[in-house]
XYZ file of C-alpha atoms in Angstrom:
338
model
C 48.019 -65.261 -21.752
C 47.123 -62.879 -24.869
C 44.609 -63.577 -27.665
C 45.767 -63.879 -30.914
C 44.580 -61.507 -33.386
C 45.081 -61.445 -37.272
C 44.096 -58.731 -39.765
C 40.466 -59.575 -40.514
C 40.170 -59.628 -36.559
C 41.955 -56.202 -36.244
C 43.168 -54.378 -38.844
C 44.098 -50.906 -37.122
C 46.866 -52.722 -34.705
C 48.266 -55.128 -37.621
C 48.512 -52.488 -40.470
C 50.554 -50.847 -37.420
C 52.585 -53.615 -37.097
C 53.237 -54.197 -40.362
C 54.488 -50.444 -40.673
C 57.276 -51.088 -38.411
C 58.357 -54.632 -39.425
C 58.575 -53.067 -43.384
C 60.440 -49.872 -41.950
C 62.364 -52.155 -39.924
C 63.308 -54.756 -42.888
C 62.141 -57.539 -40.495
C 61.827 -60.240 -42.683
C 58.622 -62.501 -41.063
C 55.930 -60.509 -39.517
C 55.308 -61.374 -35.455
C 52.645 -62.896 -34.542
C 50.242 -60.080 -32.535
C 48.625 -60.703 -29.011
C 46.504 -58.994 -26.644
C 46.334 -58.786 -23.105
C 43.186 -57.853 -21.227
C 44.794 -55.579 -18.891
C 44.201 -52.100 -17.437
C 47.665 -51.041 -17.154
C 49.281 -49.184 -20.423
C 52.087 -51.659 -21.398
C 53.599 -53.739 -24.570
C 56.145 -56.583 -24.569
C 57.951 -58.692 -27.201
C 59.358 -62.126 -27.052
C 60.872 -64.948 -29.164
C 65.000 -65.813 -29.033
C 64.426 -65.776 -33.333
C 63.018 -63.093 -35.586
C 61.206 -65.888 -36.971
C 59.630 -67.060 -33.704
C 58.825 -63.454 -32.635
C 54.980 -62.082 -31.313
C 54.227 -58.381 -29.474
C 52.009 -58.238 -27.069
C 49.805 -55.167 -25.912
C 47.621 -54.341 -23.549
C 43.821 -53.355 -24.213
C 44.830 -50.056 -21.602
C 47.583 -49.509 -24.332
C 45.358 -49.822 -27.664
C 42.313 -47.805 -25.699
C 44.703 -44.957 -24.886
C 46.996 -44.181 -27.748
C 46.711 -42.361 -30.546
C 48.032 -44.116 -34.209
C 51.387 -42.209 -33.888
C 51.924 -43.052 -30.208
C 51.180 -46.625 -31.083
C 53.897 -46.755 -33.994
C 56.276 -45.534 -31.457
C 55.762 -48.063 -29.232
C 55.298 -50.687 -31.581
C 58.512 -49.465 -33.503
C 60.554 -49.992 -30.132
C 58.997 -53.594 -29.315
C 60.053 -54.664 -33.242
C 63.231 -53.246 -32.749
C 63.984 -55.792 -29.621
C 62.697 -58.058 -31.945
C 65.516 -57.042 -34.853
C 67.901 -56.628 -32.536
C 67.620 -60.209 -31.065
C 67.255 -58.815 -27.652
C 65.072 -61.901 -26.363
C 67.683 -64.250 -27.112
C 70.589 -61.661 -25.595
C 68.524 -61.761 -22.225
C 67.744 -65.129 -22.398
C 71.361 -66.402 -22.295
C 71.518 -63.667 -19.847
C 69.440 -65.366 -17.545
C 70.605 -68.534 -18.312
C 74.146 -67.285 -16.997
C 72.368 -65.701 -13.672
C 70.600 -69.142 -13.271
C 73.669 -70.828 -13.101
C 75.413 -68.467 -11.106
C 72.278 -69.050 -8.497
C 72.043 -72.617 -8.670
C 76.099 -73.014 -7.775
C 75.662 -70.312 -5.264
C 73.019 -72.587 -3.499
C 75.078 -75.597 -3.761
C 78.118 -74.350 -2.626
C 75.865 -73.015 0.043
C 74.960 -76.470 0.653
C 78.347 -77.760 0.677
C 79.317 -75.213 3.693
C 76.363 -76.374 5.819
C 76.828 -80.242 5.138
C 80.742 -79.804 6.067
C 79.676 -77.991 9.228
C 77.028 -80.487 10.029
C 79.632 -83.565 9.843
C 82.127 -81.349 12.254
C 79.421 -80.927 14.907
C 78.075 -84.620 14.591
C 81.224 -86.329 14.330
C 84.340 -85.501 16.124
C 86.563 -87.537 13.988
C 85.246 -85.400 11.187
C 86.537 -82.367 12.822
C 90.440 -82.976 11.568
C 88.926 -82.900 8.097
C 88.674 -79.504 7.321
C 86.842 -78.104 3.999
C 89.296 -78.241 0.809
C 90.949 -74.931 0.994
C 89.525 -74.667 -2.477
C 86.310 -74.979 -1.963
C 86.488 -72.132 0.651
C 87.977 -69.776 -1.814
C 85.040 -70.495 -4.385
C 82.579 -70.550 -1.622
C 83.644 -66.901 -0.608
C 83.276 -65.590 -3.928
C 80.320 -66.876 -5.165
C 78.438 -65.797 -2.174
C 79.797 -62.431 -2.899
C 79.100 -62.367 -6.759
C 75.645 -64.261 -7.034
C 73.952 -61.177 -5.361
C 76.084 -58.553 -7.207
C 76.189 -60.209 -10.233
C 72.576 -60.286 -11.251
C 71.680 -56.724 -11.453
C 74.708 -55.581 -12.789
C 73.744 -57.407 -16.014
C 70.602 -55.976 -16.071
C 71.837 -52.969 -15.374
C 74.370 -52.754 -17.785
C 72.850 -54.984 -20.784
C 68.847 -54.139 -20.583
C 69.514 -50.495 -19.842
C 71.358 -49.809 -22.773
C 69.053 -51.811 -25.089
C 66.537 -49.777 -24.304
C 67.860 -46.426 -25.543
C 69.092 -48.615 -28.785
C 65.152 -49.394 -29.067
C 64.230 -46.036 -28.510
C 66.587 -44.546 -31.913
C 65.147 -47.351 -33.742
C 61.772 -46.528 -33.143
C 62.665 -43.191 -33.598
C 64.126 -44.265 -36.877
C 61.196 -46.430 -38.096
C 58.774 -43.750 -37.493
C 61.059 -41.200 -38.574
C 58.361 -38.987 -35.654
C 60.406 -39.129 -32.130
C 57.805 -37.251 -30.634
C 54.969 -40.131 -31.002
C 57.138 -42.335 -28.682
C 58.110 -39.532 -26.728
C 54.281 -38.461 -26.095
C 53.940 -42.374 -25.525
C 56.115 -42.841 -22.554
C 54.764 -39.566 -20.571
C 51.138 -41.557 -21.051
C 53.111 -44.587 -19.367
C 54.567 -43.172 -17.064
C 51.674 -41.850 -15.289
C 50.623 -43.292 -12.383
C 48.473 -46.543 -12.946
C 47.686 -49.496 -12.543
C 50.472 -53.014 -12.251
C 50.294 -55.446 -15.405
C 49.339 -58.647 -13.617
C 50.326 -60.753 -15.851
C 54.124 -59.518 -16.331
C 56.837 -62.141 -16.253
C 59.901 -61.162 -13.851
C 62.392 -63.284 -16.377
C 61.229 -61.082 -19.823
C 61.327 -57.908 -17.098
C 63.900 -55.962 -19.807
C 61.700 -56.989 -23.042
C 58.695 -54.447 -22.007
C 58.461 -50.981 -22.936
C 57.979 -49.724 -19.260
C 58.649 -51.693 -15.887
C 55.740 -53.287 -15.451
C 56.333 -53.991 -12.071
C 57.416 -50.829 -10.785
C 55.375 -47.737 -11.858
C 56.974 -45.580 -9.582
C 60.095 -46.239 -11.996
C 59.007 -45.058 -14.824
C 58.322 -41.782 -13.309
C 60.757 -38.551 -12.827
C 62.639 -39.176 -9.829
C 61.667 -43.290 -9.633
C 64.096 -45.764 -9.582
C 64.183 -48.993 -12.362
C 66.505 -51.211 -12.417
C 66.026 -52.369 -15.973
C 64.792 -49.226 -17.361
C 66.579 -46.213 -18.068
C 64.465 -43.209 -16.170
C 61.301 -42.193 -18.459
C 62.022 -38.698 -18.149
C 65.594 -39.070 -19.854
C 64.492 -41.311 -22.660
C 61.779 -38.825 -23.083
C 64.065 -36.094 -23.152
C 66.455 -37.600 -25.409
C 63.443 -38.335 -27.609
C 62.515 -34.119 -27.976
C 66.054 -32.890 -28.312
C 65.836 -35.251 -31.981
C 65.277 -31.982 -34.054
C 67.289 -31.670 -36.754
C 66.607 -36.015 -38.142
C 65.630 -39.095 -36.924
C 68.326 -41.185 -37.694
C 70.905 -42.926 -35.410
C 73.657 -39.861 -35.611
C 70.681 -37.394 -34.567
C 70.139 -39.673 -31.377
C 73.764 -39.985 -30.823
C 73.577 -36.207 -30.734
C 70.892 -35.692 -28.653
C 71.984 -38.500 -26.185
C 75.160 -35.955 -26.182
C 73.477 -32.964 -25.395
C 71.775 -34.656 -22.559
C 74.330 -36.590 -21.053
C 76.823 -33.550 -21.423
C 79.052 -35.757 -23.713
C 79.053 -39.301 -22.284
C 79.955 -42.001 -24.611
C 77.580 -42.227 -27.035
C 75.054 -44.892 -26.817
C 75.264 -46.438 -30.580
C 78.173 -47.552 -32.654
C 79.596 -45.669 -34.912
C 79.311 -48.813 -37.550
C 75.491 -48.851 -36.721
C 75.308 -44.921 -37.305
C 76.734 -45.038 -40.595
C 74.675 -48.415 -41.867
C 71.454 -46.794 -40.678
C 72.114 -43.440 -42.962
C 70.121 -40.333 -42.485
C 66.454 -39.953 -41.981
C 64.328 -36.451 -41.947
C 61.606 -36.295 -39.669
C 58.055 -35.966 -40.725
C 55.189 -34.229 -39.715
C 52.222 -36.429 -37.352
C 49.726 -38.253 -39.348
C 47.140 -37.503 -35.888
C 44.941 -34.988 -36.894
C 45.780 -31.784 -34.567
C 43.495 -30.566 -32.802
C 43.879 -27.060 -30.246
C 41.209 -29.164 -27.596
C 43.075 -32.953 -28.206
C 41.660 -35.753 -29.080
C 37.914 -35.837 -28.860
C 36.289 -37.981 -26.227
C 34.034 -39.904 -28.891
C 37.102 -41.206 -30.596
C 38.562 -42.068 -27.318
C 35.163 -44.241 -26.741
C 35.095 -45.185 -30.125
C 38.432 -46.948 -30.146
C 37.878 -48.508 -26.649
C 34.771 -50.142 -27.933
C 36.426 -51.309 -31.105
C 39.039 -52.931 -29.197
C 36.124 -55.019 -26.799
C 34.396 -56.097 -30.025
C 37.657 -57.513 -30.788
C 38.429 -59.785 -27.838
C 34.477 -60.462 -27.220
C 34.761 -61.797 -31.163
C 37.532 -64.027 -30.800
C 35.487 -65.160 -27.732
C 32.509 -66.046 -30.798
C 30.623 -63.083 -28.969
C 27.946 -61.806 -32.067
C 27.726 -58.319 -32.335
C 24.274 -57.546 -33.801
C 23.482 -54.040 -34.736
C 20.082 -52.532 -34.366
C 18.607 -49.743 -36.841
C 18.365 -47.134 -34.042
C 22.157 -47.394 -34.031
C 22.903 -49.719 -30.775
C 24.717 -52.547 -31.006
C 24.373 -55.701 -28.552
C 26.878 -58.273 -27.148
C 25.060 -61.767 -27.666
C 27.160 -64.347 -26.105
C 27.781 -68.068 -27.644
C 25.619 -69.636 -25.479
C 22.597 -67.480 -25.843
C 19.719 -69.568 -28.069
C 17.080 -67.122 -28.417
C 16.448 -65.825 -31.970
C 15.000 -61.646 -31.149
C 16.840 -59.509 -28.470
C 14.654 -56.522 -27.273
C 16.490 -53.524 -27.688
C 15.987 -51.219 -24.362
C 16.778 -48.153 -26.281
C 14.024 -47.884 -29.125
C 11.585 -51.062 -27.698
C 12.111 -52.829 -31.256
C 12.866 -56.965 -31.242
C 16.226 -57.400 -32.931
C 16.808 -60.662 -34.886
C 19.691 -62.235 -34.460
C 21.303 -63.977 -37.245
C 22.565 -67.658 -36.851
């Protein structure tokens, strides 16, 4: 389960969030989670715009820069818009029901076969000739049936996601830079739900999927998405992915309407708000964000953080009823406010 955060808790992730549900035009703003997780991942759920939260991981929010975080935060709204939660959901209400007959006409087979060997009046009774015919096919479609929907459905949301993020952001490359980060080899979100498998960014159960030459089976390969992503250089908008889709997939069918092109318009791309630097990003901001995001969940947890002069800070948990905490680094008693 994720913590809830609000503005006052963290600003940096909502004003994020709030960037992409106004580019967007979503009308209520989700509600925002985290999950206290090592592994780089984000997820969205609700069947109702109005119902919606994201969820990311503290491994995300420690590792990305601002415009890497739009990106993925642009795709998870765009689920969100798109009502992709409630398309899956009565996608695995469907495969439920295909399951649960499968198992009872399953059932059916074995209790007809049981009566034949226990009775040998029962014997002149065969099975309905019916029931045979469905038996035979639903033991042949159950298995079949289930990942071709999430083949075919979750697959192709996920490159719709992509062009809107890519749309929101109007910056391709901050999702594109995004994905190679989760893609890297890493560490399994433990806390990943196998029936909401299509709603996050990356398989979470599979990192060998999301990498070049990995197989998903609800993820298009991170290496084409990426690429895809990078050959957006003339706009962002939903013709420019079209077109890049195009030049990747050496003229397939392109992956957005051409009623959804022409309602999203045109969009020019813009240059990175992350300042650029020849070396990256320096390690102190890498720290310094990391630490911001622990103050966060340690002060939803009513953790105090109490600054001292000589410019540490201390964790004080709730439960600690001492009013001075000796600081190790200049030997000074801190007082710690009520």
């Amino acid at each position: 389960a994720g913590i809830k955060v609000t503005h006052d808790d963290y600003p940096y992730l909502f004003n994020v969030v709030e960037e992409m549900k106004i580019a967007s035009g979503l009308e209520r703003m989700p509600d925002i989670y985290i999950v206290q997780d090592k592994a780089m991942n984000a997820f969205s759920t609700g069947a109702r715009p109005d119902t919606a939260s994201i969820l990311v991981t503290t491994g995300l929010l420690k590792t990305l820069s601002r415009d890497q975080l739009q990106g993925v935060i642009g795709h998870e709204i765009a689920h969100i818009k798109n009502r992709d939660v409630l398309l899956m959901s009565v996608c695995s209400i469907m495969l439920g029901i295909i399951t649960v007959f499968h198992s009872y006409v399953r059932n059916v087979i074995n209790s007809t076969r049981y009566l034949q060997d226990r009775y040998l009046f029962a014997a002149i009774i065969p099975p309905p000739v019916i029931v045979a015919i469905v038996a035979v096919l639903a033991l042949l479609a159950a298995p079949l049936v289930s990942p071709l929907i999430h083949l075919c459905i979750s697959r192709r949301r996920e490159y719709l996601a992509d062009a809107c993020a890519a749309l929101y952001t109007r910056y391709p490359e901050g999702l594109a830079s995004a994905l190679e980060l989760l893609g890297r080899p890493g560490w399994r979100l433990i806390s990943a739900n196998a029936s909401n498998l299509p709603m996050y960014i990356v398989n979470p159960f599979n990192p060998d999927g999301n990498r070049p030459g990995g197989h998903s089976r609800t993820h298009p390969p991170l290496w084409e998405r990426i690429h895809v992503l990078r050959t957006m250089v003339s706009g962002a908008s939903f013709a420019d992915y079209n077109t890049a889709w195009g030049r990747v997939h050496h003229g397939e069918k392109p992956v957005i309407s051409g009623a959804d092109v022409a309602m999203a318009g045109t969009a020019a791309l813009r240059e990175s708000t992350d300042e650029q630097r020849p070396d990256g990003e320096p390690v102190r901001e890498k720290i310094a964000r990391a630490r911001e995001v622990s103050n966060v969940l340690l002060g939803k947890k009513n953790f105090r953080v109490v600054p001292c002069a000589c410019g540490a800070t201390w964790k004080i948990p709730p439960d600690f009823t001492d009013r001075q905490v000796l600081c190790v680094r200049c030997g000074k008693m801190v007082e710690i406010p009520k």
